[in-house]
Coordinates of C-alpha atoms and ligand atoms in Angstrom, one line a residue:
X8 CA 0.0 0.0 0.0
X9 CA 1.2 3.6 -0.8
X10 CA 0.1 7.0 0.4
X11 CA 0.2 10.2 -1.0
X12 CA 1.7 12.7 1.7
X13 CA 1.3 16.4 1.5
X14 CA 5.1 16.8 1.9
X15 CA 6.6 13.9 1.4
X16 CA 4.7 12.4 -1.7
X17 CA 4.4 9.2 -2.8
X18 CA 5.5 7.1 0.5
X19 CA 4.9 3.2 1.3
X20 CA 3.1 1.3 3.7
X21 CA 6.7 0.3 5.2
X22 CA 8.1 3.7 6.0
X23 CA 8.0 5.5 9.1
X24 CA 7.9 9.3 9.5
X25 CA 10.3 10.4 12.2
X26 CA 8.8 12.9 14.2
X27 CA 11.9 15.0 16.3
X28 CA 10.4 17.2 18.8
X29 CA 14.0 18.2 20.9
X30 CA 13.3 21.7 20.3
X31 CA 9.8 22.2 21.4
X32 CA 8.6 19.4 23.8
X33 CA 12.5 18.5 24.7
X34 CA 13.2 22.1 25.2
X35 CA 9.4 22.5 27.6
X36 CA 11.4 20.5 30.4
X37 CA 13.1 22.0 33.2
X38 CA 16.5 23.5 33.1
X39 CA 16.6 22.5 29.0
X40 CA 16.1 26.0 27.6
X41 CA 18.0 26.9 24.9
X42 CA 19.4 30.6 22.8
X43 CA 18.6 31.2 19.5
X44 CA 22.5 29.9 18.2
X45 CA 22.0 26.8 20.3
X46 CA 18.6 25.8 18.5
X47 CA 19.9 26.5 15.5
X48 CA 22.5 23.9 15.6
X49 CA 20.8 21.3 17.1
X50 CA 18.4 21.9 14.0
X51 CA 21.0 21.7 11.5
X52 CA 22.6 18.3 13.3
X53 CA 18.9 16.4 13.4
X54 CA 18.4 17.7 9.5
X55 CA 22.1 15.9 8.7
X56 CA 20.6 12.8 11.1
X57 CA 17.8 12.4 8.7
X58 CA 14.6 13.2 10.6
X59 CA 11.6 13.7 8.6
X60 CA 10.2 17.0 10.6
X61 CA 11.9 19.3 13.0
X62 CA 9.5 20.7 15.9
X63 CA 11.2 23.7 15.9
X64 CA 9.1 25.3 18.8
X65 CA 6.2 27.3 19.9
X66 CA 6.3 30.6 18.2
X67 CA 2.9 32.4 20.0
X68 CA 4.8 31.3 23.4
X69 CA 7.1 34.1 23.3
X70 CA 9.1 36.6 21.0
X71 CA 12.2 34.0 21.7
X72 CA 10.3 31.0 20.8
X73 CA 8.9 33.1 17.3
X74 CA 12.5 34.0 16.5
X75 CA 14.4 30.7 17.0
X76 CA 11.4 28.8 14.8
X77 CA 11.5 31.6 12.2
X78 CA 15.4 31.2 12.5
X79 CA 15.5 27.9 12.0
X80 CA 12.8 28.0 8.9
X81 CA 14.8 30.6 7.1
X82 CA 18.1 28.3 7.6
X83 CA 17.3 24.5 7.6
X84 CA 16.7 22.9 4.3
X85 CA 16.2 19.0 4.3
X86 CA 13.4 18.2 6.8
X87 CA 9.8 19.9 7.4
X88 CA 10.1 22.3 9.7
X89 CA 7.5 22.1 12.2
X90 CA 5.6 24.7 14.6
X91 CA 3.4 24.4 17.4
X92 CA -0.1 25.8 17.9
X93 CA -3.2 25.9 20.2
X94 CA -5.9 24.8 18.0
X95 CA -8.0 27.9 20.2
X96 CA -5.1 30.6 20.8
X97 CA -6.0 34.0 19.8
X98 CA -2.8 34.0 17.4
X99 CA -1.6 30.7 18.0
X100 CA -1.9 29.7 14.2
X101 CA -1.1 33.1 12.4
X102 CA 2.2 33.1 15.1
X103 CA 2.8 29.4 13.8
X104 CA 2.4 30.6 9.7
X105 CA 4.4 33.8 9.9
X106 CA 7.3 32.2 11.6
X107 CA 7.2 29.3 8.9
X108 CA 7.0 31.6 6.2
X109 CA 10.2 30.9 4.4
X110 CA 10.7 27.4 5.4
X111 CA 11.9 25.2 2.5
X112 CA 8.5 22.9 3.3
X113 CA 6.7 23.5 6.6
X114 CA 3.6 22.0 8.9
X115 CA 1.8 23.5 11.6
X116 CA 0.5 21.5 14.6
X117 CA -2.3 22.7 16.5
X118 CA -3.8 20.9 19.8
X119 CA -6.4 20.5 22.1
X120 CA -7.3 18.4 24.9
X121 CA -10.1 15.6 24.3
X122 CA -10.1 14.2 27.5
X123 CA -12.9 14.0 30.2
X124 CA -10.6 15.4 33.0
X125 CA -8.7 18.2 30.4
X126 CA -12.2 19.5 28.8
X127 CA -14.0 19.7 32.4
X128 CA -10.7 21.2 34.1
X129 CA -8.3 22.6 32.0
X130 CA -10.1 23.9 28.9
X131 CA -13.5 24.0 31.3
X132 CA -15.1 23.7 28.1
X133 CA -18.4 21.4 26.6
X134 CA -17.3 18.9 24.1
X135 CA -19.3 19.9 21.6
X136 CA -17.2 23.6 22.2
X137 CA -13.9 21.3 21.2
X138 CA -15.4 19.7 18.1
X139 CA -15.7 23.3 16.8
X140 CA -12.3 24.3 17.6
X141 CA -11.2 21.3 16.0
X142 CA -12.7 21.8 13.0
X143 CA -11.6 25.7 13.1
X144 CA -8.1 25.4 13.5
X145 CA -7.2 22.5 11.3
X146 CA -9.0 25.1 8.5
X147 CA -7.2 28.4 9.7
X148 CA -4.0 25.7 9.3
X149 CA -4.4 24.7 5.8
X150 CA -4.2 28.6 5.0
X151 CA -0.9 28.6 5.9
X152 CA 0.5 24.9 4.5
X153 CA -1.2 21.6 3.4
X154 CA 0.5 19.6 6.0
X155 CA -1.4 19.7 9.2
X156 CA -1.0 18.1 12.3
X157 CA -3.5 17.8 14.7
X158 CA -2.7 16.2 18.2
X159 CA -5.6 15.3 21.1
X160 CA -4.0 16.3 24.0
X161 CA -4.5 13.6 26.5
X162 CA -6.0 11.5 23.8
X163 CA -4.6 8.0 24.8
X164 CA -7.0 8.9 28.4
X165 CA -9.8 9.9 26.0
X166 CA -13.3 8.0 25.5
X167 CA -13.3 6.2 22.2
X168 CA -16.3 7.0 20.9
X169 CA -15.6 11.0 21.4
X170 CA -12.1 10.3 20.1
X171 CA -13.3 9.3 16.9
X172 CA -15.6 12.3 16.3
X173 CA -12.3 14.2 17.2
X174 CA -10.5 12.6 14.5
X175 CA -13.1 12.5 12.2
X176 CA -13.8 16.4 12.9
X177 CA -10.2 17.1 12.2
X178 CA -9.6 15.0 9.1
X179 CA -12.7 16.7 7.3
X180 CA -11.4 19.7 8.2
X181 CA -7.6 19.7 6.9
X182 CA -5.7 17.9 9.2
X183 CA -3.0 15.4 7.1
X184 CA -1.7 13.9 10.3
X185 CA -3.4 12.9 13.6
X186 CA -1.0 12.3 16.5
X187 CA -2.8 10.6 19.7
X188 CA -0.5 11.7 22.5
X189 CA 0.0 9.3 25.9
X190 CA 0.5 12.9 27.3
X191 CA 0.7 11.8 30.6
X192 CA 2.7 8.7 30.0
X193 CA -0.6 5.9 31.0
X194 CA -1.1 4.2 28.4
X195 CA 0.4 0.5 28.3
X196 CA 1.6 -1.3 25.2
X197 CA -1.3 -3.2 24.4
X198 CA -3.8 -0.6 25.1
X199 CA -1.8 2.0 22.6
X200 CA -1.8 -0.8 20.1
X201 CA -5.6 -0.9 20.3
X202 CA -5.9 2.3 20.0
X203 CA -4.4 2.9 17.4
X204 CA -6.6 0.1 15.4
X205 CA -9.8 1.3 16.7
X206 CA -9.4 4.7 15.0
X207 CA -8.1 3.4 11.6
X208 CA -10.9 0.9 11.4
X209 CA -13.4 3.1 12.5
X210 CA -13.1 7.0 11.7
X211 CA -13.8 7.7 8.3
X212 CA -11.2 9.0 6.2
X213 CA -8.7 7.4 8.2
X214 CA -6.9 5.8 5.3
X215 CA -6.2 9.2 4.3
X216 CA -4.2 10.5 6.8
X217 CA -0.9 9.3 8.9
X218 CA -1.4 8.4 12.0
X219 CA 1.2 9.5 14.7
X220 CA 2.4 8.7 18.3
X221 CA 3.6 10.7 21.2
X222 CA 4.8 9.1 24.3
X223 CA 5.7 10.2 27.4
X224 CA 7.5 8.1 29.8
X225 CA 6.4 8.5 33.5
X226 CA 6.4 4.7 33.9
X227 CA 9.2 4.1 31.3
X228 CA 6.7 2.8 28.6
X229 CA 7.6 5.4 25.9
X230 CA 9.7 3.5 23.9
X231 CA 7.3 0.1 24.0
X232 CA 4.7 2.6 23.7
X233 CA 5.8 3.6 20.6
X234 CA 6.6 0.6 19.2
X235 CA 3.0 -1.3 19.9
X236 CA 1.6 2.1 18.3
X237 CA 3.2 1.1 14.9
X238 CA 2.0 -2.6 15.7
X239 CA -1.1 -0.8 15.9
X240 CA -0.5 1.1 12.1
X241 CA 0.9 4.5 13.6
X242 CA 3.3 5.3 10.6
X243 CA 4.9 8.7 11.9
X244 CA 6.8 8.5 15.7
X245 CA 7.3 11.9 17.9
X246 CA 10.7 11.6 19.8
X247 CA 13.7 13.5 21.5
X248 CA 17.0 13.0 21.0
X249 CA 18.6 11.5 24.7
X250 CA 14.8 11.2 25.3
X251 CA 14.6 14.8 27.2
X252 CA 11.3 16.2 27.6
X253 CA 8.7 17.6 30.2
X254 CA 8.7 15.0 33.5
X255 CA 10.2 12.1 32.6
X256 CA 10.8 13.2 29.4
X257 CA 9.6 11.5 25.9
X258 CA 10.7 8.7 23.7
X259 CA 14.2 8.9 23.1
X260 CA 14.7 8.6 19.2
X261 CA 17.9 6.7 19.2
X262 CA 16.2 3.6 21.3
X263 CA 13.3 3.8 18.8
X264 CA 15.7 3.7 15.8
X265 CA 18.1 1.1 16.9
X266 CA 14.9 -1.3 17.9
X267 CA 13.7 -0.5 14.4
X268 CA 16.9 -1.4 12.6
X269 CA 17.6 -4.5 14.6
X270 CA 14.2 -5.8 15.1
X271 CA 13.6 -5.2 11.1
X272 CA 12.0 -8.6 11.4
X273 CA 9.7 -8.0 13.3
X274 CA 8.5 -4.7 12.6
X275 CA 9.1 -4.2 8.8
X276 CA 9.7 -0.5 8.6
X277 CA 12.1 2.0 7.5
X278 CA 13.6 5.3 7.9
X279 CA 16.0 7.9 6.7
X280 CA 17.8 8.4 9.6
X281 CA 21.6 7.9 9.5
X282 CA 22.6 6.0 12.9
X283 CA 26.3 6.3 12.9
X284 CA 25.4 10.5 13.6
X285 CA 23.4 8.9 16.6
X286 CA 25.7 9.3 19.2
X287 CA 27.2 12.8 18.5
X288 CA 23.8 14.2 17.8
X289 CA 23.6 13.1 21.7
X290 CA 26.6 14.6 23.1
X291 CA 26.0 17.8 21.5
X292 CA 23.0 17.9 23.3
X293 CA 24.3 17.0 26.7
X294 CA 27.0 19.6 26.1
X295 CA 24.2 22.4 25.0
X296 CA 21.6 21.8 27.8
X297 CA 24.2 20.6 30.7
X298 CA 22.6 17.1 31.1
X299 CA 24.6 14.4 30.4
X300 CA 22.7 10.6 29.8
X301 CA 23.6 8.7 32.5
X302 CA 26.1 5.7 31.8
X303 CA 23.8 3.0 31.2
X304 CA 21.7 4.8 28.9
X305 CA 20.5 2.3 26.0
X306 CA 22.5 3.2 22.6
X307 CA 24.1 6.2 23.7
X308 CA 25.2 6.0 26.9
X309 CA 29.1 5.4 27.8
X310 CA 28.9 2.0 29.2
X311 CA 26.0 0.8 26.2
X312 CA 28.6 -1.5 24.6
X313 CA 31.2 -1.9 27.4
X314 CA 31.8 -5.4 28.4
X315 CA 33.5 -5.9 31.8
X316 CA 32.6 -9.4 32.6
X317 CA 35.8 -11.9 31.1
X318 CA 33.2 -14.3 29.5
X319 CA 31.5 -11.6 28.1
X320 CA 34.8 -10.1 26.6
X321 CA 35.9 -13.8 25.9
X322 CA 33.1 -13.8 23.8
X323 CA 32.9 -10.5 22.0
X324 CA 36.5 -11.2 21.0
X325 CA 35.4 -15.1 19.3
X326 CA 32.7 -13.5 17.5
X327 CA 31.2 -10.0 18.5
X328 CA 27.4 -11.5 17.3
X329 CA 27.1 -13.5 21.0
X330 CA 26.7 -10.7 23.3
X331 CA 26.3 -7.4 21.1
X332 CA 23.0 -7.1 18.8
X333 CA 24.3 -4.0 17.1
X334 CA 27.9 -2.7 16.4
X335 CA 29.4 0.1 18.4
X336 CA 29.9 1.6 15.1
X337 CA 26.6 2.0 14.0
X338 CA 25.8 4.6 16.6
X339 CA 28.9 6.2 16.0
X340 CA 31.0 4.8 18.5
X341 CA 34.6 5.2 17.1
X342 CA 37.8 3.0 18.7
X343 CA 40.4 5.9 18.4
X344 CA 39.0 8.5 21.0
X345 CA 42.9 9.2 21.4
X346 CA 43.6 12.0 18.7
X347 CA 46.0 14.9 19.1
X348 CA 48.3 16.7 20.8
X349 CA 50.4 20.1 20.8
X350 CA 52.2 19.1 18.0
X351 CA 48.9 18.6 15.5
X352 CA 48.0 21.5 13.1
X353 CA 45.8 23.5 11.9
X354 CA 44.7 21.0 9.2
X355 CA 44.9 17.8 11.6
X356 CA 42.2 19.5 13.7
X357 CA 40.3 20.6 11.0
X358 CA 40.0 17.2 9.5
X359 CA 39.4 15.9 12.9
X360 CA 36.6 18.3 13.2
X361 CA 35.3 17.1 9.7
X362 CA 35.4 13.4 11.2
X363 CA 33.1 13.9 14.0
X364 CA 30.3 15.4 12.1
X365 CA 31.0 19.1 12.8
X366 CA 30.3 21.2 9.9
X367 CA 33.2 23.5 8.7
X368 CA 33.3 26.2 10.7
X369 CA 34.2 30.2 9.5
X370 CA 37.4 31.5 9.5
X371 CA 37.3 33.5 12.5
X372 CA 35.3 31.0 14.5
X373 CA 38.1 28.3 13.4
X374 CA 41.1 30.2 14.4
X375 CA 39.4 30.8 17.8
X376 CA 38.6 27.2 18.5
X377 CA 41.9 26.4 17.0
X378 CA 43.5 28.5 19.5
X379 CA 41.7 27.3 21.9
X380 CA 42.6 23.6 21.4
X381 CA 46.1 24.7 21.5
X382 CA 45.7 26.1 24.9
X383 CA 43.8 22.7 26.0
X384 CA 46.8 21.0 24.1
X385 CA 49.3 22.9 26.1
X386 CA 47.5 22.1 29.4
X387 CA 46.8 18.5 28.7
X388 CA 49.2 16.1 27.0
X389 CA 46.7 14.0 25.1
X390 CA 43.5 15.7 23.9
X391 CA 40.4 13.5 23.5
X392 CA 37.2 13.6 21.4
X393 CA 35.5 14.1 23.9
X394 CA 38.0 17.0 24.9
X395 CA 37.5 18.9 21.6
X396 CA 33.7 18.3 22.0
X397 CA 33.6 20.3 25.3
X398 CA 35.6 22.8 23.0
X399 CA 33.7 23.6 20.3
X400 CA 30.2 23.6 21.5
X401 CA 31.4 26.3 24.6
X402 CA 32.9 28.0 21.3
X403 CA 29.7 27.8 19.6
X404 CA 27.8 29.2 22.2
X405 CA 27.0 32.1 20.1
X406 CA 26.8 35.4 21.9
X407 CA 26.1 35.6 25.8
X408 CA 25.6 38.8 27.5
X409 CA 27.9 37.8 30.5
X410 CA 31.4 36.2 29.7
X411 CA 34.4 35.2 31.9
X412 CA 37.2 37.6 31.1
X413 CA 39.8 36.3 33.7
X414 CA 40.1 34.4 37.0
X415 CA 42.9 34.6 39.8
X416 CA 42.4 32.0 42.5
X417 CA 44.1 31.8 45.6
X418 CA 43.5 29.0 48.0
X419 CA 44.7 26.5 50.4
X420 CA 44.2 25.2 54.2
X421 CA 45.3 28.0 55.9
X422 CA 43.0 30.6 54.8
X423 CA 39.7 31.6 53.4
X424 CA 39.9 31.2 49.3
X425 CA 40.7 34.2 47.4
X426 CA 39.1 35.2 43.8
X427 CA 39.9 37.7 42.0
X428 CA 37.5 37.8 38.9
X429 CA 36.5 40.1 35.6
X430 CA 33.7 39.4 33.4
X431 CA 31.9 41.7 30.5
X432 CA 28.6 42.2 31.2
X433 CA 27.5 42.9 27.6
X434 CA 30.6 44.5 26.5
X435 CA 31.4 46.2 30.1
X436 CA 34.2 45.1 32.3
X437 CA 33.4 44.4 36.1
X438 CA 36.1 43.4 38.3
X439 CA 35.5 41.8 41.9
X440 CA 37.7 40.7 44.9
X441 CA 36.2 38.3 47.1
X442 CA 36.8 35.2 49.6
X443 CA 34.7 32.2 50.5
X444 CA 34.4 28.8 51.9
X445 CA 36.6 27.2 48.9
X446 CA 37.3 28.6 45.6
X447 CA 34.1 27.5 44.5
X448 CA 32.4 29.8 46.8
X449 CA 34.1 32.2 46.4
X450 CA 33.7 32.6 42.5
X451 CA 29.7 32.3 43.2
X452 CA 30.3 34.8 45.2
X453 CA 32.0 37.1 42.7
X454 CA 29.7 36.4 40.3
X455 CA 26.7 37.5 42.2
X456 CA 28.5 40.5 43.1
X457 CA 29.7 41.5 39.6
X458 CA 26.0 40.6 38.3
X459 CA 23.5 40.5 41.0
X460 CA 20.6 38.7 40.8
X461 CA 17.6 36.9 42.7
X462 CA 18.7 33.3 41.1
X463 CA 18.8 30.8 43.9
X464 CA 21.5 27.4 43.2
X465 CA 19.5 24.2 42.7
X466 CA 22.2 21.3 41.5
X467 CA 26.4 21.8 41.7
X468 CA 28.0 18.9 40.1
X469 CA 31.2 18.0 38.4
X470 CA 32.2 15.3 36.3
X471 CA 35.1 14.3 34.3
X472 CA 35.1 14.7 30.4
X473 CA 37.8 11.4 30.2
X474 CA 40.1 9.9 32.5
X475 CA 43.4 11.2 34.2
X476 CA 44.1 13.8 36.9
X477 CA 44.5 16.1 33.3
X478 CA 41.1 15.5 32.7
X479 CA 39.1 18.7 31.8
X480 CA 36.3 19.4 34.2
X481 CA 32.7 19.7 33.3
X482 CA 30.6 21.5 35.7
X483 CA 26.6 21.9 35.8
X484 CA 25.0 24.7 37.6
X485 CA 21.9 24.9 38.0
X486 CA 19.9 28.0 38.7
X487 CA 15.9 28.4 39.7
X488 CA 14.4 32.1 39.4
X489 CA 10.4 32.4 39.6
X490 CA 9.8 29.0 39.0
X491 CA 12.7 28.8 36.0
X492 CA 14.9 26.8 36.1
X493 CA 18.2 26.7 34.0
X494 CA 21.2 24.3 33.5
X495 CA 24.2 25.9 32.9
X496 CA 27.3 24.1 31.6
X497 CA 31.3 24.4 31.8
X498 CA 34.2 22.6 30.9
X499 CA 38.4 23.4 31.5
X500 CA 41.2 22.0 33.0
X501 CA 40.7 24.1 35.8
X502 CA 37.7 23.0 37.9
X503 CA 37.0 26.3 39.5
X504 CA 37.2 27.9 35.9
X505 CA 34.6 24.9 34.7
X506 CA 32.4 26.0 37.7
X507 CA 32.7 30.1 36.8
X508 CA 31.8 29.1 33.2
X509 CA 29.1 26.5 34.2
X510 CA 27.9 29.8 36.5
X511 CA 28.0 32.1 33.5
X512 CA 26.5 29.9 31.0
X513 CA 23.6 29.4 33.6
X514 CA 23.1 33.1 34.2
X515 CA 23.2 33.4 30.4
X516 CA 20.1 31.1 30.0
X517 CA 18.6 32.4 32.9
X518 CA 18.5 36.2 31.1
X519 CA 17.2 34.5 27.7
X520 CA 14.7 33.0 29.9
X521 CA 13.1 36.3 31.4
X522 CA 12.1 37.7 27.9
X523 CA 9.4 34.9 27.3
X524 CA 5.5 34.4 28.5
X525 CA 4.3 32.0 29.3
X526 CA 1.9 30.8 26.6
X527 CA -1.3 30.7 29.6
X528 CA -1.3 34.3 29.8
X529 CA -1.9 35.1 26.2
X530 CA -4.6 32.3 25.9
X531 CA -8.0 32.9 24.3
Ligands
LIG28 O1 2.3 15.5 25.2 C1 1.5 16.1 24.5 O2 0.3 15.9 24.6 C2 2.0 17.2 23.6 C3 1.1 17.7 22.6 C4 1.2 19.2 22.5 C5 1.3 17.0 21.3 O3 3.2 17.4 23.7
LIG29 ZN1 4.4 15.9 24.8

């Protein structure tokens, strides 16, 4: 069976849409906000990956949330470039079509809640009232773009027979795709399944439209959620890269791509996503938000394909097939972390840059981060991937109001710490003296008296970026201010340099933060 899809044409019964929704529903959760720069190149990276649509954001939100999805439309060619939208809001929609104006082929996806609990509740509205929003929005949609997605919030908790005339509403009135979120993360595999099956053999129209799945994982189901949706005939999967997203976060794509690829026979389906980009698509991630997957994350995680045990090794080393089900290199695992050193030049590093997926970077940008690496070099004897990771994606920042200028420490056991510190608050230079508990303390300290601010510290923690007492430090910070919260990131040789930058880089976020609304106060 084929089907003819508003952006995609011609496509066949045994492909699967990938759905990334990093940017928006990734970027909802706490302490993942993101600038401008930072979105931009996370949207470029899942473009190279392959993914079929890019959730770029919420553009009625906030004038940063209209800017990064307009930025990213203007910029990103290769995938549909997505934006969200109340099926209800006052502008939602317009927001949604102005922002994907120039996108190379775009979709709006507009939402409203279907459930019992969300109509009486949250929307305190009559059902009838949300079968004529339906209907309205998926037409104001189809002004701006043919493909439309529309989404029933809460729809997995919704009764069937109302969920049908939802669907139904929506597919008579534009809508291309129809996504039936576990929006609360209930749903179990075999009831998603079902679901799924109940609406395409009973709404009309169903055969023309793709059916989508959203799953979020409060009792870890996501993934298998997702998977007994495309038992079920779902042909189009929402997921975050690393899995990030609001609670306990959504489906995280590289799990559902991997069980795709290996499982081919029992699932059937395909995709355009390019694995062996899998794993640094992840780590720029961590690096940009400050969260790192923990170690025995499936796929990506450091210890996915480590073997410790001798009979497993034994075993590997006979024939890799008895205790690994995919290759380390199909996610992008590489043997030679080990890579340079003081002595490599300017077109070593650049080639090295080339060979971990990094696009080629301007001149001036290059020549900083070149620099840079020679300082790192200098400091550190061998410098890993992982190293010139931490490197590039501080370096790539993109502008930050507040930067580290320079850092004196003085400390010991005899006395309180000492700091002497100068950062540019956009372009001025502030210089403090101060002394705490530990040179830790005492930079916080300086900070907040160079830049003061209500920001209360939620989360201090260090970790190294690979082994040996040369090891650069990564520090996250994170900050909570009126209910925001921000993760802020840092990485140097120096750990109470790490933990000014990690500091700084949370401050940063936190200022980005303060210029949106939240999207309740503008709603109709
Ligand atoms: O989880 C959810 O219901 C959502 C919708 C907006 C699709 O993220
Ligand atoms: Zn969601």
């Amino acid at each position: 069976m084929t089907f003819q899809h508003p952006s995609f044409g011609l496509i066949s019964d045994d492909r699967v849409v990938i759905f990334d929704t990093t940017l928006r529903d990734g970027e909802q959760s706490p302490g993942f906000s993101m600038n401008i720069d930072e979105k931009l190149r996370v949207a470029h990276a899942l473009a190279e990956l392959g993914v079929d649509v890019i959730e770029a954001g919420f553009p009625v939100a906030s004038t940063g949330d209209f800017e990064s999805v307009q930025t990213i439309a203007d910029n990103v060619r290769g995938s549909v470039i997505c934006a969200l939208a109340r099926s209800g809001g006052k502008r939602d929609i317009e927001a949604a079509g102005e922002a994907l104006k120039n996108a190379e082929r775009s979709r709006i996806h507009n939402f409203i809640s279907t459930s019992p609990l969300h109509m009486k509740y949250k929307l305190r509205m009559e059902p009838e009232t949300v079968l004529e929003i339906i209907a309205k929005g998926n037409q104001q949609a189809r002004h701006f773009t043919n493909d439309v997605e529309w989404s029933a919030e809460d729809g997995c908790r919704t009764e069937p027979d109302f969920l049908c005339r939802c669907v139904e509403m929506a597919i008579k009135n534009g809508a291309t795709t129809i996504n039936i979120p576990d929006t609360v993360g209930f749903s179990t595999p075999e009831e998603i399944q079902a679901i799924f099956a109940m609406l395409r053999e009973r709404v009309p129209g169903a055969d023309e439209v793709i059916f989508s799945t959203h799953n979020h994982n409060d009792l870890g189901l996501a993934v298998a959620n997702t998977l007994a949706s495309i038992e079920g005939g779902a042909r189009q999967i929402e997921c975050t890269i690393n899995g990030i997203g609001e609670r306990a976060g959504n489906a995280a794509l590289e799990e559902i791509i991997m069980a795709l690829r290996t499982r081919r026979d029992r699932y059937g389906k395909s995709n355009n996503i390019k694995t062996e980009k899998l794993l640094g698509l992840s780590r720029l991630l961590a690096s940009i938000t400050g969260f790192d997957v923990q170690p025995n994350k499936a796929i990506v995680g450091r210890n996915a394909f480590a073997h410790e045990s001798g009979i497993h090794q034994d075993g590997v080393l006979k024939h890799a097939g008895t205790y690994e089900i995919m290759t380390p290199e199909s996610v992008g695992w590489t043997s030679s972390s080990m890579v340079m050193g003081k002595h490599s030049g300017r077109a070593a590093f650049r080639d090295k840059l080339q060979s971990m997926g990094y696009k080629p970077l301007e001149e001036a940008a290059f020549n900083e981060a070149f620099q840079r690496f020679k300082d790192l070099a200098d400091q550190k004897k061998i410098v890993f991937e992982d190293d010139i990771r931490a490197l590039i994606d501080e370096n790539e920042r993109g502008h930050n109001q507040l930067q580290l200028v320079e850092l004196e420490v003085q400390a010991g056991t005899t006395s309180p710490s000492k700091i002497t510190l100068t950062l540019s608050d956009n372009g001025e230079i502030k210089k403090v003296s101060t002394q705490g508990n530990g040179p830790v303390d005492a930079v916080f300290k300086a900070i907040n008296e160079a830049f003061p601010h209500q920001a209360t510290l939620g989360l201090f923690s260090v970790a190294n970026v690979t082994q040996g007492t040369d090891a650069q430090a990564r520090t996250t910070v994170r900050l909570e201010e009126n209910g925001r919260l921000v993760d802020g990131q840092g990485a140097d040789v120096d750990t109470v340099v790490s933990a000014a930058k990690a500091y700084l880089h949370a401050l940063n976020k936190l200022l980005v933060k303060r210029q949106r609304t939240a999207p309740e106060e503008i709603i109709s």
